[in-house]
Structures are given as C-alpha cells and as structure tokens.
Amino acid sequence: VQGAAGHRTQSRWLDVRRWDVLEPALADRFRLCRGKGFGAVAMADADAYLHRSGFPLDFDDQLRFNRRVAGLARSLDLSPGLMNDVPQLAALAPDFDFAVNEECVRLAECGKLLPFVDAGKPVFHVEYTGTTEEFCVTTVGYGFASMRKQRALDAWREPCGLP
C-alpha cells in the first residue's frame, strides 16, 4: 500500500484506492486523536493524484478517498479539515468543516478557497514568505484567518491583525 517518498521526512504516499486496508488504520489514528482531546483532524497531503506517488491515481480516486476520510472523521465525532488540494476544494467543501491552506497568495490561488468561505466554513491560511502587510490585505478581505510562519513550523507566528 506504500508508494514513493512523500513530502515530509520519513513519509510515503499511500494507495488511496485501498480503503479496505487504510480505513482500520485511519480509524485507530482518529480514535487516538479523539482520546487525546482533539476535536478535529486536518488531512495533509490529500493530493497524491497530483504527485509521483508510485500509484496510478486519478482525480476521482482521490476525491472518493477524501470523502471517505471526512465521513470516517465525522463518525468518530471529529471535525474533518482539508489541507491544500486546491483543485478539489470546490468539490469537497460540502464534506469538510474547514480548510487549511499554505501560500495561496504566493501561488495566486486564494480565490479557489472561496467555496469554504461561501459555505460559512473557516479557512486557516499561512504564508512563509513576504510580510503580513503584503498578504493580509488580500486574505483578510477574503475572510481567512491568516498568519506568517517559518517553514520549520516552530512556535513563532505573526498573525494578520483584525480589521
């Protein structure tokens, strides 16, 4: 079920078509999160179909998997969040409670996150370059909760001020 190396250290892509294998492991992980008091889970790297994952995945394979993960999270009383996967955001907005986005200003993709905002769902956004003065005007205008962080994702952050 494991494919090519993923984006993060020691991570691997998974064959998202193998729900029969992945669902029990995900359910255990989600139960662990709930047991630790988490109220939500955010799915990172939910876009294997866009990368050299080692599997012949397509848009529909990923869409089906992402919807199943959102349903699993809900069944375990966790709020599902979608991280990045911008091409599928509009299709997945009904299934997820919030979106997490990295660098929509730098990548000129912020408008594609509006299906979440239009549905009254929060968008949590981070930029790693530039200044808050440069990007906050755009993202606060869209209704996002935005901040600047270092790529190391340490504790430091500089949030956008409230209007």
mmCIF file of C-alpha atoms in Angstrom:
data_model
loop_
_atom_site.group_PDB
_atom_site.id
_atom_site.type_symbol
_atom_site.label_atom_id
_atom_site.label_comp_id
_atom_site.label_asym_id
_atom_site.label_seq_id
_atom_site.Cartn_x
_atom_site.Cartn_y
_atom_site.Cartn_z
ATOM 1 C CA VAL A 1 0.000 0.000 0.000
ATOM 2 C CA GLN A 2 3.038 2.301 0.390
ATOM 3 C CA GLY A 3 4.374 4.132 -2.619
ATOM 4 C CA ALA A 4 7.051 6.697 -3.306
ATOM 5 C CA ALA A 5 8.521 9.013 -0.680
ATOM 6 C CA GLY A 6 6.189 11.832 0.364
ATOM 7 C CA HIS A 7 6.800 15.491 1.174
ATOM 8 C CA ARG A 8 7.588 15.066 4.850
ATOM 9 C CA THR A 9 10.533 13.282 6.458
ATOM 10 C CA GLN A 10 10.014 9.526 6.554
ATOM 11 C CA SER A 11 6.610 9.784 4.851
ATOM 12 C CA ARG A 12 5.340 7.684 1.963
ATOM 13 C CA TRP A 13 2.382 8.063 -0.345
ATOM 14 C CA LEU A 14 -0.459 5.600 0.174
ATOM 15 C CA ASP A 15 -2.596 3.845 -2.381
ATOM 16 C CA VAL A 16 -5.832 5.678 -1.622
ATOM 17 C CA ARG A 17 -7.777 3.130 -3.681
ATOM 18 C CA ARG A 18 -7.176 0.576 -0.870
ATOM 19 C CA TRP A 19 -9.823 1.813 1.569
ATOM 20 C CA ASP A 20 -10.196 -1.748 2.907
ATOM 21 C CA VAL A 21 -6.609 -1.577 4.189
ATOM 22 C CA LEU A 22 -6.410 2.106 5.102
ATOM 23 C CA GLU A 23 -9.736 2.578 6.905
ATOM 24 C CA PRO A 24 -8.873 0.482 10.018
ATOM 25 C CA ALA A 25 -5.515 2.253 10.450
ATOM 26 C CA LEU A 26 -7.099 5.678 9.980
ATOM 27 C CA ALA A 27 -9.892 4.831 12.403
ATOM 28 C CA ASP A 28 -7.314 3.835 15.033
ATOM 29 C CA ARG A 29 -5.373 7.064 14.473
ATOM 30 C CA PHE A 30 -8.541 9.159 14.681
ATOM 31 C CA ARG A 31 -9.597 7.395 17.891
ATOM 32 C CA LEU A 32 -6.170 8.195 19.328
ATOM 33 C CA CYS A 33 -6.676 11.858 18.425
ATOM 34 C CA ARG A 34 -10.126 11.908 19.984
ATOM 35 C CA GLY A 35 -8.759 10.211 23.117
ATOM 36 C CA LYS A 36 -6.183 12.993 23.434
ATOM 37 C CA GLY A 37 -8.978 15.549 23.398
ATOM 38 C CA PHE A 38 -8.743 16.729 19.793
ATOM 39 C CA GLY A 39 -11.942 17.976 18.234
ATOM 40 C CA ALA A 40 -10.735 17.948 14.641
ATOM 41 C CA VAL A 41 -8.320 16.353 12.219
ATOM 42 C CA ALA A 42 -6.812 18.029 9.166
ATOM 43 C CA MET A 43 -5.838 15.876 6.239
ATOM 44 C CA ALA A 44 -2.433 16.872 4.890
ATOM 45 C CA ASP A 45 -1.066 15.654 1.569
ATOM 46 C CA ALA A 46 -4.573 14.765 0.397
ATOM 47 C CA ASP A 47 -3.497 15.164 -3.203
ATOM 48 C CA ALA A 48 -1.459 12.087 -4.151
ATOM 49 C CA TYR A 49 -3.039 12.141 -7.611
ATOM 50 C CA LEU A 50 -1.039 15.325 -8.367
ATOM 51 C CA HIS A 51 2.326 13.755 -7.485
ATOM 52 C CA ARG A 52 4.541 10.834 -8.397
ATOM 53 C CA SER A 53 3.035 8.684 -5.687
ATOM 54 C CA GLY A 54 4.043 5.339 -7.121
ATOM 55 C CA PHE A 55 0.391 4.539 -7.883
ATOM 56 C CA PRO A 56 -1.757 5.261 -10.951
ATOM 57 C CA LEU A 57 -4.128 7.525 -9.015
ATOM 58 C CA ASP A 58 -6.534 9.919 -10.658
ATOM 59 C CA PHE A 59 -8.732 12.821 -9.576
ATOM 60 C CA ASP A 60 -11.718 10.555 -8.846
ATOM 61 C CA ASP A 61 -9.657 8.102 -6.747
ATOM 62 C CA GLN A 62 -8.508 10.975 -4.559
ATOM 63 C CA LEU A 63 -11.948 12.572 -4.361
ATOM 64 C CA ARG A 64 -13.520 9.287 -3.232
ATOM 65 C CA PHE A 65 -10.801 8.745 -0.619
ATOM 66 C CA ASN A 66 -11.005 12.293 0.735
ATOM 67 C CA ARG A 67 -14.770 11.995 1.125
ATOM 68 C CA ARG A 68 -14.391 8.669 2.905
ATOM 69 C CA VAL A 69 -11.847 10.158 5.311
ATOM 70 C CA ALA A 70 -14.167 13.070 6.074
ATOM 71 C CA GLY A 71 -17.020 10.634 6.727
ATOM 72 C CA LEU A 72 -14.824 8.489 8.961
ATOM 73 C CA ALA A 73 -13.749 11.525 10.992
ATOM 74 C CA ARG A 74 -17.379 12.565 11.480
ATOM 75 C CA SER A 75 -18.389 9.047 12.510
ATOM 76 C CA LEU A 76 -15.791 9.312 15.284
ATOM 77 C CA ASP A 77 -17.009 12.754 16.413
ATOM 78 C CA LEU A 78 -14.121 14.665 14.859
ATOM 79 C CA SER A 79 -14.446 17.674 12.612
ATOM 80 C CA PRO A 80 -12.707 16.989 9.270
ATOM 81 C CA GLY A 81 -10.393 19.569 7.731
ATOM 82 C CA LEU A 82 -8.845 19.611 4.284
ATOM 83 C CA MET A 83 -5.289 20.843 3.822
ATOM 84 C CA ASN A 84 -4.324 22.208 0.414
ATOM 85 C CA ASP A 85 -5.605 20.014 -2.508
ATOM 86 C CA VAL A 86 -6.761 23.214 -4.166
ATOM 87 C CA PRO A 87 -8.050 21.548 -7.377
ATOM 88 C CA GLN A 88 -10.625 19.577 -5.356
ATOM 89 C CA LEU A 89 -11.624 22.261 -2.845
ATOM 90 C CA ALA A 90 -14.888 23.216 -4.518
ATOM 91 C CA ALA A 91 -15.998 19.585 -4.842
ATOM 92 C CA LEU A 92 -15.010 18.775 -1.249
ATOM 93 C CA ALA A 93 -16.350 21.884 0.517
ATOM 94 C CA PRO A 94 -19.629 20.135 1.462
ATOM 95 C CA ASP A 95 -17.700 17.237 3.044
ATOM 96 C CA PHE A 96 -15.205 19.145 5.194
ATOM 97 C CA ASP A 97 -15.738 21.620 8.052
ATOM 98 C CA PHE A 98 -12.674 23.798 7.441
ATOM 99 C CA ALA A 99 -9.752 24.276 5.087
ATOM 100 C CA VAL A 100 -6.074 24.781 5.844
ATOM 101 C CA ASN A 101 -4.024 26.387 3.102
ATOM 102 C CA GLU A 102 -0.360 27.103 2.605
ATOM 103 C CA GLU A 103 0.703 30.028 0.444
ATOM 104 C CA CYS A 104 -2.388 30.799 -1.605
ATOM 105 C CA VAL A 105 -1.164 34.399 -2.011
ATOM 106 C CA ARG A 106 2.256 33.387 -3.320
ATOM 107 C CA LEU A 107 0.639 30.806 -5.615
ATOM 108 C CA ALA A 108 -2.234 33.134 -6.662
ATOM 109 C CA GLU A 109 -4.873 30.583 -5.586
ATOM 110 C CA CYS A 110 -6.797 32.312 -2.777
ATOM 111 C CA GLY A 111 -9.962 32.756 -4.830
ATOM 112 C CA LYS A 112 -10.221 28.979 -5.175
ATOM 113 C CA LEU A 113 -10.780 28.725 -1.399
ATOM 114 C CA LEU A 114 -13.970 30.783 -1.511
ATOM 115 C CA PRO A 115 -16.326 27.756 -1.601
ATOM 116 C CA PHE A 116 -15.460 27.239 2.074
ATOM 117 C CA VAL A 117 -15.977 30.906 2.941
ATOM 118 C CA ASP A 118 -19.245 30.999 0.963
ATOM 119 C CA ALA A 119 -20.450 27.978 2.957
ATOM 120 C CA GLY A 120 -19.621 29.751 6.234
ATOM 121 C CA LYS A 121 -16.641 27.481 6.921
ATOM 122 C CA PRO A 122 -13.300 28.801 8.145
ATOM 123 C CA VAL A 123 -10.138 28.934 6.079
ATOM 124 C CA PHE A 124 -6.902 28.866 8.073
ATOM 125 C CA HIS A 125 -4.105 30.198 5.921
ATOM 126 C CA VAL A 126 -0.325 30.547 6.261
ATOM 127 C CA GLU A 127 2.331 32.233 4.163
ATOM 128 C CA TYR A 128 6.039 31.542 4.647
ATOM 129 C CA THR A 129 7.461 34.472 2.693
ATOM 130 C CA GLY A 130 6.666 38.152 2.452
ATOM 131 C CA THR A 131 5.251 40.282 5.221
ATOM 132 C CA THR A 132 1.830 40.361 6.792
ATOM 133 C CA GLU A 133 1.443 43.874 5.416
ATOM 134 C CA GLU A 134 1.779 42.409 1.923
ATOM 135 C CA PHE A 135 -0.622 39.465 2.126
ATOM 136 C CA CYS A 136 -3.078 40.215 4.938
ATOM 137 C CA VAL A 137 -4.969 42.786 2.879
ATOM 138 C CA THR A 138 -5.860 40.043 0.417
ATOM 139 C CA THR A 139 -6.601 37.198 2.813
ATOM 140 C CA VAL A 140 -8.463 39.159 5.477
ATOM 141 C CA GLY A 141 -10.563 40.581 2.643
ATOM 142 C CA TYR A 142 -11.431 37.017 1.655
ATOM 143 C CA GLY A 143 -12.364 36.227 5.253
ATOM 144 C CA PHE A 144 -9.425 33.943 6.020
ATOM 145 C CA ALA A 145 -7.657 33.591 9.355
ATOM 146 C CA SER A 146 -4.093 34.166 8.152
ATOM 147 C CA MET A 147 -0.608 34.271 9.559
ATOM 148 C CA ARG A 148 3.015 34.164 8.564
ATOM 149 C CA LYS A 149 5.134 31.283 9.857
ATOM 150 C CA GLN A 150 8.603 29.906 9.373
ATOM 151 C CA ARG A 151 8.843 26.762 7.248
ATOM 152 C CA ALA A 152 10.182 24.886 10.269
ATOM 153 C CA LEU A 153 6.671 25.262 11.751
ATOM 154 C CA ASP A 154 8.058 26.137 15.152
ATOM 155 C CA ALA A 155 6.056 28.182 17.664
ATOM 156 C CA TRP A 156 6.804 31.556 16.040
ATOM 157 C CA ARG A 157 3.941 33.174 14.144
ATOM 158 C CA GLU A 158 2.815 36.599 13.029
ATOM 159 C CA PRO A 159 -0.967 36.685 12.596
ATOM 160 C CA CYS A 160 -2.852 39.146 10.487
ATOM 161 C CA GLY A 161 -4.498 41.819 12.595
ATOM 162 C CA LEU A 162 -8.234 42.039 12.834
ATOM 163 C CA PRO A 163 -9.926 44.799 10.823
#
